[in-house]
Coordinates of C-alpha atoms in Angstrom, one line a residue:
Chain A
X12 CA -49.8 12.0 19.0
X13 CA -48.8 11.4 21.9
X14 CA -51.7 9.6 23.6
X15 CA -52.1 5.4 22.3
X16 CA -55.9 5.1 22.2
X17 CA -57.7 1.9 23.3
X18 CA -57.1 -1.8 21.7
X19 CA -60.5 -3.3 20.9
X20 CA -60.1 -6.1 23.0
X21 CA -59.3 -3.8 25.9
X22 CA -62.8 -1.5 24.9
X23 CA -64.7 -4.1 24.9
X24 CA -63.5 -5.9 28.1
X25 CA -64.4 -2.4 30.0
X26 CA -67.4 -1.8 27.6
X27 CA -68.4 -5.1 28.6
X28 CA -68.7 -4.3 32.4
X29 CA -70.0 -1.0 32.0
X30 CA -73.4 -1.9 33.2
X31 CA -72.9 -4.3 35.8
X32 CA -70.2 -7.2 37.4
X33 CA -69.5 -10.1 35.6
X34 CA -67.6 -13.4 35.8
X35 CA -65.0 -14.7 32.9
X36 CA -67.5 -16.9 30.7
X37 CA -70.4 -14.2 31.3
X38 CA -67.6 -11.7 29.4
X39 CA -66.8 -13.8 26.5
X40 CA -70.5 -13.8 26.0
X41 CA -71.2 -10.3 26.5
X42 CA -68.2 -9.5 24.2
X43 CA -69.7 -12.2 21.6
X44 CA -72.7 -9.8 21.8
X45 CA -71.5 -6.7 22.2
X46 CA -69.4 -7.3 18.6
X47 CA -72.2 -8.4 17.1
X48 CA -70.0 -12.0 16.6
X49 CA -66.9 -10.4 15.2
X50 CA -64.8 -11.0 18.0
X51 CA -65.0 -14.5 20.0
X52 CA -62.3 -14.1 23.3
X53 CA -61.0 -17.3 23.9
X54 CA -60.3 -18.3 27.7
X55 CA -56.1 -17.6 27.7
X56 CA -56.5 -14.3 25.9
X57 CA -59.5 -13.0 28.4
X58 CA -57.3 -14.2 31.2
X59 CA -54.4 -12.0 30.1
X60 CA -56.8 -9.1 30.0
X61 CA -58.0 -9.8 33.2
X62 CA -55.0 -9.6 35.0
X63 CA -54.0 -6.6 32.8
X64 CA -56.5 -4.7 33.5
X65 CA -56.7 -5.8 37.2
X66 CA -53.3 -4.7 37.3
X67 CA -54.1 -1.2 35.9
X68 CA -56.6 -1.0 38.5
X69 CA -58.9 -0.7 35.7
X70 CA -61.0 -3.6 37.0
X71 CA -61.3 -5.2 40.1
X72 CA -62.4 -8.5 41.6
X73 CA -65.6 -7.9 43.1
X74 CA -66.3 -11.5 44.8
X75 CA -65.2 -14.9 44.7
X76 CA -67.9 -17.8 44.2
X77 CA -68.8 -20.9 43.3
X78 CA -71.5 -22.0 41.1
X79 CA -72.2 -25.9 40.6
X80 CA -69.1 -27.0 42.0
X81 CA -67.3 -24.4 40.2
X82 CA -64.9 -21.2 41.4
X83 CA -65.3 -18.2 39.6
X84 CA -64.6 -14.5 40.1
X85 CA -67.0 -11.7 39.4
X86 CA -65.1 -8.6 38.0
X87 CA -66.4 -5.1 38.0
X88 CA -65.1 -2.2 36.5
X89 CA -63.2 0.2 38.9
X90 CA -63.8 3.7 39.2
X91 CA -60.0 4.5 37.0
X92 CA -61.9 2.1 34.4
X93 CA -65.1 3.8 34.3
X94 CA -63.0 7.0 33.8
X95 CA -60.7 5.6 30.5
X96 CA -64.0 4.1 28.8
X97 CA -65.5 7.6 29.9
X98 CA -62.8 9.3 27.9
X99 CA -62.7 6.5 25.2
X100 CA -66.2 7.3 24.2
X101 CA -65.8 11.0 24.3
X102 CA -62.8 10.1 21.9
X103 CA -64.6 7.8 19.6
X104 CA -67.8 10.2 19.8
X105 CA -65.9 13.1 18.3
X106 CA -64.2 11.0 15.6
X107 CA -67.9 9.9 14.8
X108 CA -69.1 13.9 14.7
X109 CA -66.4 14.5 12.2
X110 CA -66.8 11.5 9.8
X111 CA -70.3 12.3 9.6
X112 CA -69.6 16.0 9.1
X113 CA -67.6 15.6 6.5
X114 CA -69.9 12.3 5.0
X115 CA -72.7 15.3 4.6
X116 CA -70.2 18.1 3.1
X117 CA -69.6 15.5 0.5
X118 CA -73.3 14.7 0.1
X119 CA -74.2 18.6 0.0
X120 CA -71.3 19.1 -2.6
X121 CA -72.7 15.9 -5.0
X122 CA -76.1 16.8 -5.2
X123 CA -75.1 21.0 -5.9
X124 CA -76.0 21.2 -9.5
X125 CA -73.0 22.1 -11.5
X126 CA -72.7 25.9 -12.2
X127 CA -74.0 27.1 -8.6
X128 CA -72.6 29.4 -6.3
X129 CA -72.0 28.2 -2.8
Chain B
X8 CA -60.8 -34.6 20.0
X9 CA -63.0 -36.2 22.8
X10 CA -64.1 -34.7 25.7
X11 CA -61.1 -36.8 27.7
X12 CA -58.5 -36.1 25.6
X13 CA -60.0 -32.0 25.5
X14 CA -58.9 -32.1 29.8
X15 CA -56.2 -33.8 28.8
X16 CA -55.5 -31.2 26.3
X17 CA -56.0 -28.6 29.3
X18 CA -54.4 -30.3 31.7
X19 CA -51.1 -29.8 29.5
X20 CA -52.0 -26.0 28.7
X21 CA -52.5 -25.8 32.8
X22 CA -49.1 -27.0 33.2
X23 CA -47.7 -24.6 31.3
X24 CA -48.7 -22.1 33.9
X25 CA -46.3 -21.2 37.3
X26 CA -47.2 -23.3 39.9
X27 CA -48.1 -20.2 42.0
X28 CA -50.4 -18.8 39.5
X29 CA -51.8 -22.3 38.9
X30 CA -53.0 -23.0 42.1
X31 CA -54.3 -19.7 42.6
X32 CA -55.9 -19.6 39.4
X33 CA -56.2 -22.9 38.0
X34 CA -59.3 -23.5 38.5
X35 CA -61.3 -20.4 37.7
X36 CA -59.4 -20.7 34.1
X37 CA -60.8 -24.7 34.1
X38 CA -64.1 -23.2 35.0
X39 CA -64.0 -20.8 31.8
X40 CA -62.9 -23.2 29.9
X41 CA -65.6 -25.7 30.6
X42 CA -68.2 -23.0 29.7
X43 CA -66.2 -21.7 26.7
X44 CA -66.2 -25.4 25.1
X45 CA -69.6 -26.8 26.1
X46 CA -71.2 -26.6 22.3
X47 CA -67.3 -26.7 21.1
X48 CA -66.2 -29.2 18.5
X49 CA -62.9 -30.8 18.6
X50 CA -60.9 -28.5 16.6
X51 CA -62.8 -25.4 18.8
X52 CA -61.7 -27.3 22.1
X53 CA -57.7 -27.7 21.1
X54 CA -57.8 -23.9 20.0
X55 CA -59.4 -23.1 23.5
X56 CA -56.8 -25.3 25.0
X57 CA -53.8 -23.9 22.6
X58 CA -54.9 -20.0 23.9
X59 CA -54.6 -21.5 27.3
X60 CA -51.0 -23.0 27.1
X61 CA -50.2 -19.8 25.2
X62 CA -51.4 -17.5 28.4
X63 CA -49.1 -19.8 30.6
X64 CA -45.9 -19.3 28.1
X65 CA -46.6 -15.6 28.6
X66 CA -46.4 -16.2 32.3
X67 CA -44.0 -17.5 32.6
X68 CA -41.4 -16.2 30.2
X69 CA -43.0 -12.8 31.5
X70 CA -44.1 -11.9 28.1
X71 CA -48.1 -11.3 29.2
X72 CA -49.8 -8.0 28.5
X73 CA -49.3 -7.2 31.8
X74 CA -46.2 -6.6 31.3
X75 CA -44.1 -4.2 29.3
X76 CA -41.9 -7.1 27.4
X77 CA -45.5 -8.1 26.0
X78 CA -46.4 -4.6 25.1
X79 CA -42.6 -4.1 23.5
X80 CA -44.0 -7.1 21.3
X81 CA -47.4 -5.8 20.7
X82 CA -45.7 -2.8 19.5
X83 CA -43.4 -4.7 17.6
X84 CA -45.7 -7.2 15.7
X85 CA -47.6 -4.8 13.2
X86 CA -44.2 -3.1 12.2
X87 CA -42.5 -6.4 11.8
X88 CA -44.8 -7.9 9.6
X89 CA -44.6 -4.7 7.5
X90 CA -40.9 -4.6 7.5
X91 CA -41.1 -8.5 6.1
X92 CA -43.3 -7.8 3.7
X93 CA -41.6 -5.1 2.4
X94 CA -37.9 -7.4 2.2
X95 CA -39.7 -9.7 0.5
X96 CA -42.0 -8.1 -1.7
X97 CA -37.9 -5.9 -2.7
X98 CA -37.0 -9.3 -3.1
X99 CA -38.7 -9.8 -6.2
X100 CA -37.1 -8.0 -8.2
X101 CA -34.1 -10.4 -8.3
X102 CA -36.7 -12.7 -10.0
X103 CA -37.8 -9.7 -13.1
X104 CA -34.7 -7.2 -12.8
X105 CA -34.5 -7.1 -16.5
X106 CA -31.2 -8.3 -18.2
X107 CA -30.4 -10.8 -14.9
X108 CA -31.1 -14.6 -15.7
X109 CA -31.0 -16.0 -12.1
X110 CA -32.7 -19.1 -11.7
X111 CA -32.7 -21.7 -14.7
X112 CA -35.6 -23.9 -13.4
X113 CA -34.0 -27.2 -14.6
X114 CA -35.0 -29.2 -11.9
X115 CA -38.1 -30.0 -10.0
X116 CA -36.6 -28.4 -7.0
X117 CA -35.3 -25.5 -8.6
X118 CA -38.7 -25.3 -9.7
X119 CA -40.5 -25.1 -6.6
X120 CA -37.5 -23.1 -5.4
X121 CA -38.6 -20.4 -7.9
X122 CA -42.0 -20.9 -6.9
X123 CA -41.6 -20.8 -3.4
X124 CA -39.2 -17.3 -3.7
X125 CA -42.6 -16.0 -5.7
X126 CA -45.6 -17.3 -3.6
X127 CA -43.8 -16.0 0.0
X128 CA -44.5 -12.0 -1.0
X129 CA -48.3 -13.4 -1.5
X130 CA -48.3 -15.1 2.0
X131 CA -46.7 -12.0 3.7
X132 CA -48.8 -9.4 1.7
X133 CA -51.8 -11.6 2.9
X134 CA -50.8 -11.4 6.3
X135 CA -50.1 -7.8 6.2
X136 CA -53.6 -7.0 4.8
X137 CA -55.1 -9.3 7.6
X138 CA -53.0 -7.1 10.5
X139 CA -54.8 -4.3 8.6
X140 CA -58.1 -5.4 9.2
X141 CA -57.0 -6.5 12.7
X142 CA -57.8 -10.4 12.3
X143 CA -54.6 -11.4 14.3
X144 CA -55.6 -14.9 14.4
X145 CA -55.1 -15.1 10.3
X146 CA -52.6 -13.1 10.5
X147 CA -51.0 -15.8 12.4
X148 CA -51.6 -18.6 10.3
X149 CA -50.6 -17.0 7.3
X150 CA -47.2 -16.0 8.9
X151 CA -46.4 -19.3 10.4
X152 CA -47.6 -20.2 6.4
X153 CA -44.9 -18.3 5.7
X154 CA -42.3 -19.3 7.6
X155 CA -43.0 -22.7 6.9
X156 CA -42.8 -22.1 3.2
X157 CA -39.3 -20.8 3.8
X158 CA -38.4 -23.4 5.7
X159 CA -39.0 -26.0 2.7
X160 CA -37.6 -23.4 0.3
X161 CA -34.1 -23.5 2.0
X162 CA -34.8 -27.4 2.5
X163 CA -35.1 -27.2 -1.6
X164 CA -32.1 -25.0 -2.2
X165 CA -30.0 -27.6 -0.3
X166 CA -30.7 -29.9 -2.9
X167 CA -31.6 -27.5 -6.1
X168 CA -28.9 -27.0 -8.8
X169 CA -27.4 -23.6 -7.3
X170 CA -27.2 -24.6 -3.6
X171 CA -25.7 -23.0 -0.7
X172 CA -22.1 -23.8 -1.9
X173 CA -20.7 -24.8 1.1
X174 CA -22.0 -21.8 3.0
X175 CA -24.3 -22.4 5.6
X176 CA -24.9 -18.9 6.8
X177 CA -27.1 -18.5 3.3
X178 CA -29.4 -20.6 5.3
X179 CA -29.4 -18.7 8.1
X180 CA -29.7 -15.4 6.0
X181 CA -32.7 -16.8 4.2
X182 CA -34.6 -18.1 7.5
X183 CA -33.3 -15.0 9.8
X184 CA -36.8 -12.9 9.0
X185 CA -39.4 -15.1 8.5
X186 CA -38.4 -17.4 11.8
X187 CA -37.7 -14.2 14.2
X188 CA -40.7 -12.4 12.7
X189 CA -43.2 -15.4 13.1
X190 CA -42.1 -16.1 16.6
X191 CA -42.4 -12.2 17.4
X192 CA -46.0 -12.2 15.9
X193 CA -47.2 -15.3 17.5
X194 CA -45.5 -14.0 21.0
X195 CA -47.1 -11.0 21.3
X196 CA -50.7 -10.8 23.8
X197 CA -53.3 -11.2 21.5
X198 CA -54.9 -9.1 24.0
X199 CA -52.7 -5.7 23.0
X200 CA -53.7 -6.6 19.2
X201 CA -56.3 -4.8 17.2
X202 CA -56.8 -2.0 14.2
X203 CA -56.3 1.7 14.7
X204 CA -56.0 4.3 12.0
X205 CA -52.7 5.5 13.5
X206 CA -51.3 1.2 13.5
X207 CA -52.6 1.6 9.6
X208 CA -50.6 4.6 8.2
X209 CA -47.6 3.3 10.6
X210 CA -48.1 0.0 8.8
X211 CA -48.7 2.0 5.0
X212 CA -45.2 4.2 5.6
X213 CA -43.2 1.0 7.3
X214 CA -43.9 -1.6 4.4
X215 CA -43.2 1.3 1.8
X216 CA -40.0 2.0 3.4
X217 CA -39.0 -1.4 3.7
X218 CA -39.5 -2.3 -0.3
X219 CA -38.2 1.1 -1.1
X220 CA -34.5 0.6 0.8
X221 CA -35.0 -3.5 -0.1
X222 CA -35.0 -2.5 -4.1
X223 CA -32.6 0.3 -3.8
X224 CA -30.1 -2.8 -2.2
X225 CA -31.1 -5.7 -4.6
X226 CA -30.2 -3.2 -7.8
X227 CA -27.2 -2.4 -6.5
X228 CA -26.4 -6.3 -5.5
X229 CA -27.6 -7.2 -8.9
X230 CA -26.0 -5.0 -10.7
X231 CA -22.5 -4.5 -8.9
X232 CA -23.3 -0.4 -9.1
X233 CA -20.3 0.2 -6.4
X234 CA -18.0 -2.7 -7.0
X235 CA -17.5 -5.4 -4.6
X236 CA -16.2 -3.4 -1.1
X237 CA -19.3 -1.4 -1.0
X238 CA -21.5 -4.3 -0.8
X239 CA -20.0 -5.2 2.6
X240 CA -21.3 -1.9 3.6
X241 CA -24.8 -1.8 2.0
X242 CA -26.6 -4.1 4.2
X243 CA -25.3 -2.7 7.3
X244 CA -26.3 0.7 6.4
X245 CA -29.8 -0.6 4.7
X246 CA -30.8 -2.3 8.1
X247 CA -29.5 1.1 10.0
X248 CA -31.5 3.4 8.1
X249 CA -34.2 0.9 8.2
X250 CA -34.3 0.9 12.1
X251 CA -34.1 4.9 12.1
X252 CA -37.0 5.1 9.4
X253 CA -39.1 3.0 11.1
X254 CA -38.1 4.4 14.9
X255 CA -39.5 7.7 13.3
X256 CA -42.3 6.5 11.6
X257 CA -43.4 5.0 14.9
X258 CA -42.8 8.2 16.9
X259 CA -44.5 10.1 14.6
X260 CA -47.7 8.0 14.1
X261 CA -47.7 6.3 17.1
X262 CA -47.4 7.2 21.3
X263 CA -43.9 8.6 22.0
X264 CA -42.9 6.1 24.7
X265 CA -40.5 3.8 25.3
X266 CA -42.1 0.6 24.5
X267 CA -42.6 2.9 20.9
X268 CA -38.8 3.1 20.5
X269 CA -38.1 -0.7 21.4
X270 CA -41.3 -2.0 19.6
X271 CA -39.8 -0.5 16.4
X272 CA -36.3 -1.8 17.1
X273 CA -37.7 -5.7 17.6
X274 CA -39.5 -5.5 14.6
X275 CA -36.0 -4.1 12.5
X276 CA -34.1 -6.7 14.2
X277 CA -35.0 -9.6 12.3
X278 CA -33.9 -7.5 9.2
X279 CA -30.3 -6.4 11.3
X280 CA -30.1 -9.9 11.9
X281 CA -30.1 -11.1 8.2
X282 CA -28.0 -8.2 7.0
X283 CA -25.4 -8.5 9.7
X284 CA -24.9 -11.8 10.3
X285 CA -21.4 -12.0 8.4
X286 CA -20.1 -9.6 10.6
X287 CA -18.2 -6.5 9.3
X288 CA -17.0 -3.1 11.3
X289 CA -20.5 -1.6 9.9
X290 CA -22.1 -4.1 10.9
X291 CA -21.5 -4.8 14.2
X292 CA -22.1 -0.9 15.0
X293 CA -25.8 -1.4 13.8
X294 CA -26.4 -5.2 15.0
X295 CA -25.5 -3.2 18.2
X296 CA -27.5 0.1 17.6
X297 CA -30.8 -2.4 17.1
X298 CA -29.9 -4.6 20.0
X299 CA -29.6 -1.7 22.7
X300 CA -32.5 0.2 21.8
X301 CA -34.6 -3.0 22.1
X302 CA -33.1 -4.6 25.0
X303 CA -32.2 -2.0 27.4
X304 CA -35.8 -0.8 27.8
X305 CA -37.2 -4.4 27.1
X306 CA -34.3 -6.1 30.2
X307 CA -35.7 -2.5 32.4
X308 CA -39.2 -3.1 32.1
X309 CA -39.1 -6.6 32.7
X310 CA -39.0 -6.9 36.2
X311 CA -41.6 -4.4 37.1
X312 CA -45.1 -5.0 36.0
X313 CA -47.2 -2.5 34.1
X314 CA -47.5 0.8 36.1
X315 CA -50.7 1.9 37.3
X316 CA -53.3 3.5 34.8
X317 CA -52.2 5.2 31.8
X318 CA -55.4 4.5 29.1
X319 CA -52.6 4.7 26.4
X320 CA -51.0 1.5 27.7
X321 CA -53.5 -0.5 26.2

């Protein structure tokens, strides 16, 4: 193996922006959601992410406001980005094929009454 | 915690950061944090503010997941804790090797001695299982568990019936793993952490390893098996085919890169450390075998950030 696939944090950060821009708390929601509650990003660890990933060139900043008195920064994913989740989900999808594939071959092989030929 | 003391509590974590990065960033992060905490209680607010002082120690020690020190210790962090857990869980036997009467409990803190030397496999087999799962933040708490359970434990030898004897560096043997381990664990981006099937068998052969070359020593230390010179020679050679086991285990299971090769030296060096720290020829050959291969590409990498795009950096 030569290829170190995805953390989850990472996946969800980019799954996360897949669809559209969004600013730092509007992530840790999304993330929240996305998880289905399993995994809650706290503020330093998004951060680090962030300027990870911005870093990569994974992400980028798309603009700079402020919303009640408050700067924020909208992030979008960047085209390099949209090409590693691309390729992550490919990944994942075939792992998925074969789990179910063999999830079935097991199910055939149970329910084959003792005796028969294949 | 009130709402003051919660900025306060920020305003500390904020402070942690570079001034550069603080003014540029400062107040986006306060911004997140505000929203993060608005239906927070106290205890949700200080571990909010606690992630945020930890993001500015990464910053500025240059330890963040940005760059490759931080990956080094995400690499490093899994293995360690199996390599611990292994040592310790090894280090049972030198409670139930049969025919060896080591500990007569005849004092409270020989007692708690002997129950601290049992319940520390429990704590590191707890915080193995939780690196399994991929729930970092117990795994944290049960290692700093850990390591404060040692802590007391050598606290309790000092004053048990068997003692350190005069020797001081039995202290330093006993604390070496669970301190370095702990701080490698909790220094490691949280954001690099997470389950994968390859971290799992990596995690399955490393602990197995570790207790397998950890008995193989304390039969031979409890039972004399070579006579006295080899035991000068044991640990050295333990820790070195430790750090080669592992190094292949990683390579194998795991990306063949160099944070790979220094990841698995940090997490043997806690190990080296203990083994090697009355220093004989042996030794000092493998003290320096772990230290190169984890500091030359950790001291390189550390004053460029990460490069570009690779997906299998993350």
């Amino acid at each position: 193996m030569n290829e170190r696939p995805l953390q989850e944090p990472t996946l969800l950060l980019l799954t996360a922006l897949a669809d559209e821009p969004r600013h730092g708390y509007g992530l840790i929601q999304e993330i929240d959601a996305i998880s289905q509650g399993r995994v809650r990003m706290r503020t330093g660890t998004l951060y680090g992410a962030l300027d990870r990933l911005v870093q990569q060139g994974l992400i980028r900043v798309e603009r700079e406001e402020v919303v009640d008195g408050r700067a924020r920064k909208v992030y979008a994913l960047a085209e390099a980005g949209r090409d590693v989740l691309a390729a992550e989900t490919e990944r994942l999808r075939a792992v998925v094929a074969e789990a179910e594939r063999r999830l079935a071959a097991r199910r055939a092989h149970a329910v084959r009454p003792k005796g028969a030929l294949a | 915690m009130t709402r003051q003391n919660s900025s306060l509590a920020l305003r500390w974590a904020l402070r942690l950061h570079p001034a550069a990065y603080r003014a540029e960033h400062g107040a986006e992060l306060t911004a997140i944090y505000a929203e993060a905490t608005r239906d927070a209680g106290p205890l949700g607010r200080l571990r909010e503010a606690l992630d945020v002082a930890g993001h500015g120690l990464r910053r500025r020690t240059g330890l963040g997941s940005d760059r490759m020190a931080g990956q080094v210790l995400a690499q490093a962090a899994p293995l360690a804790v199996a390599v611990a857990t292994g040592s310790f869980v090894a280090g049972l036997l030198r409670l139930f090797a049969p025919g060896v009467r080591t500990l007569p409990a005849s004092s409270l803190p020989d007692v708690l001695s002997l129950a601290g030397t049992g319940l520390t496999p429990l704590l590191w087999l707890a915080a193995l299982a939780a690196v399994w799962t991929g729930r970092w933040t117990a795994a944290r708490a049960l290692v700093v568990s850990a390591m404060v359970l040692c802590l007391a434990d050598v606290l309790l030898a000092a004053f048990s019936s068997s003692g350190f004897h005069g020797t001081p560096s039995i202290a330093v043997i006993r604390l070496a793993v669970p301190l370095l381990t702990g701080a490698v664990v909790l220094a490691a981006p949280r954001d690099l952490l997470g389950p994968s099937p390859s971290q799992r068998r990596m995690l399955t052969g490393t602990t197995a390893l570790a207790a397998v070359l950890g008995s193989g020593v304390q039969l031979v230390e409890t039972y004399y098996l070579f006579g006295l010179g080899f035991l000068h020679v044991i640990g050295p050679l333990w820790a070195g085919v430790l750090w080669a086991g592992v190094l292949v285990i990683a390579l194998l299971l795991g990306a063949r890169d160099r944070s790979t090769v220094a990841g698995a030296a940090v997490a043997v060096l806690p190990t080296t450390l203990q083994v090697t720290v009355q220093l004989t020829p042996a030794g000092v050959v493998v003290l320096l075998l772990v230290l190169l291969s984890s500091t030359v590409p950790f001291l390189r990498a550390r004053r460029r950030p990460f490069q570009s795009t690779p997906p299998s950096a993350t």
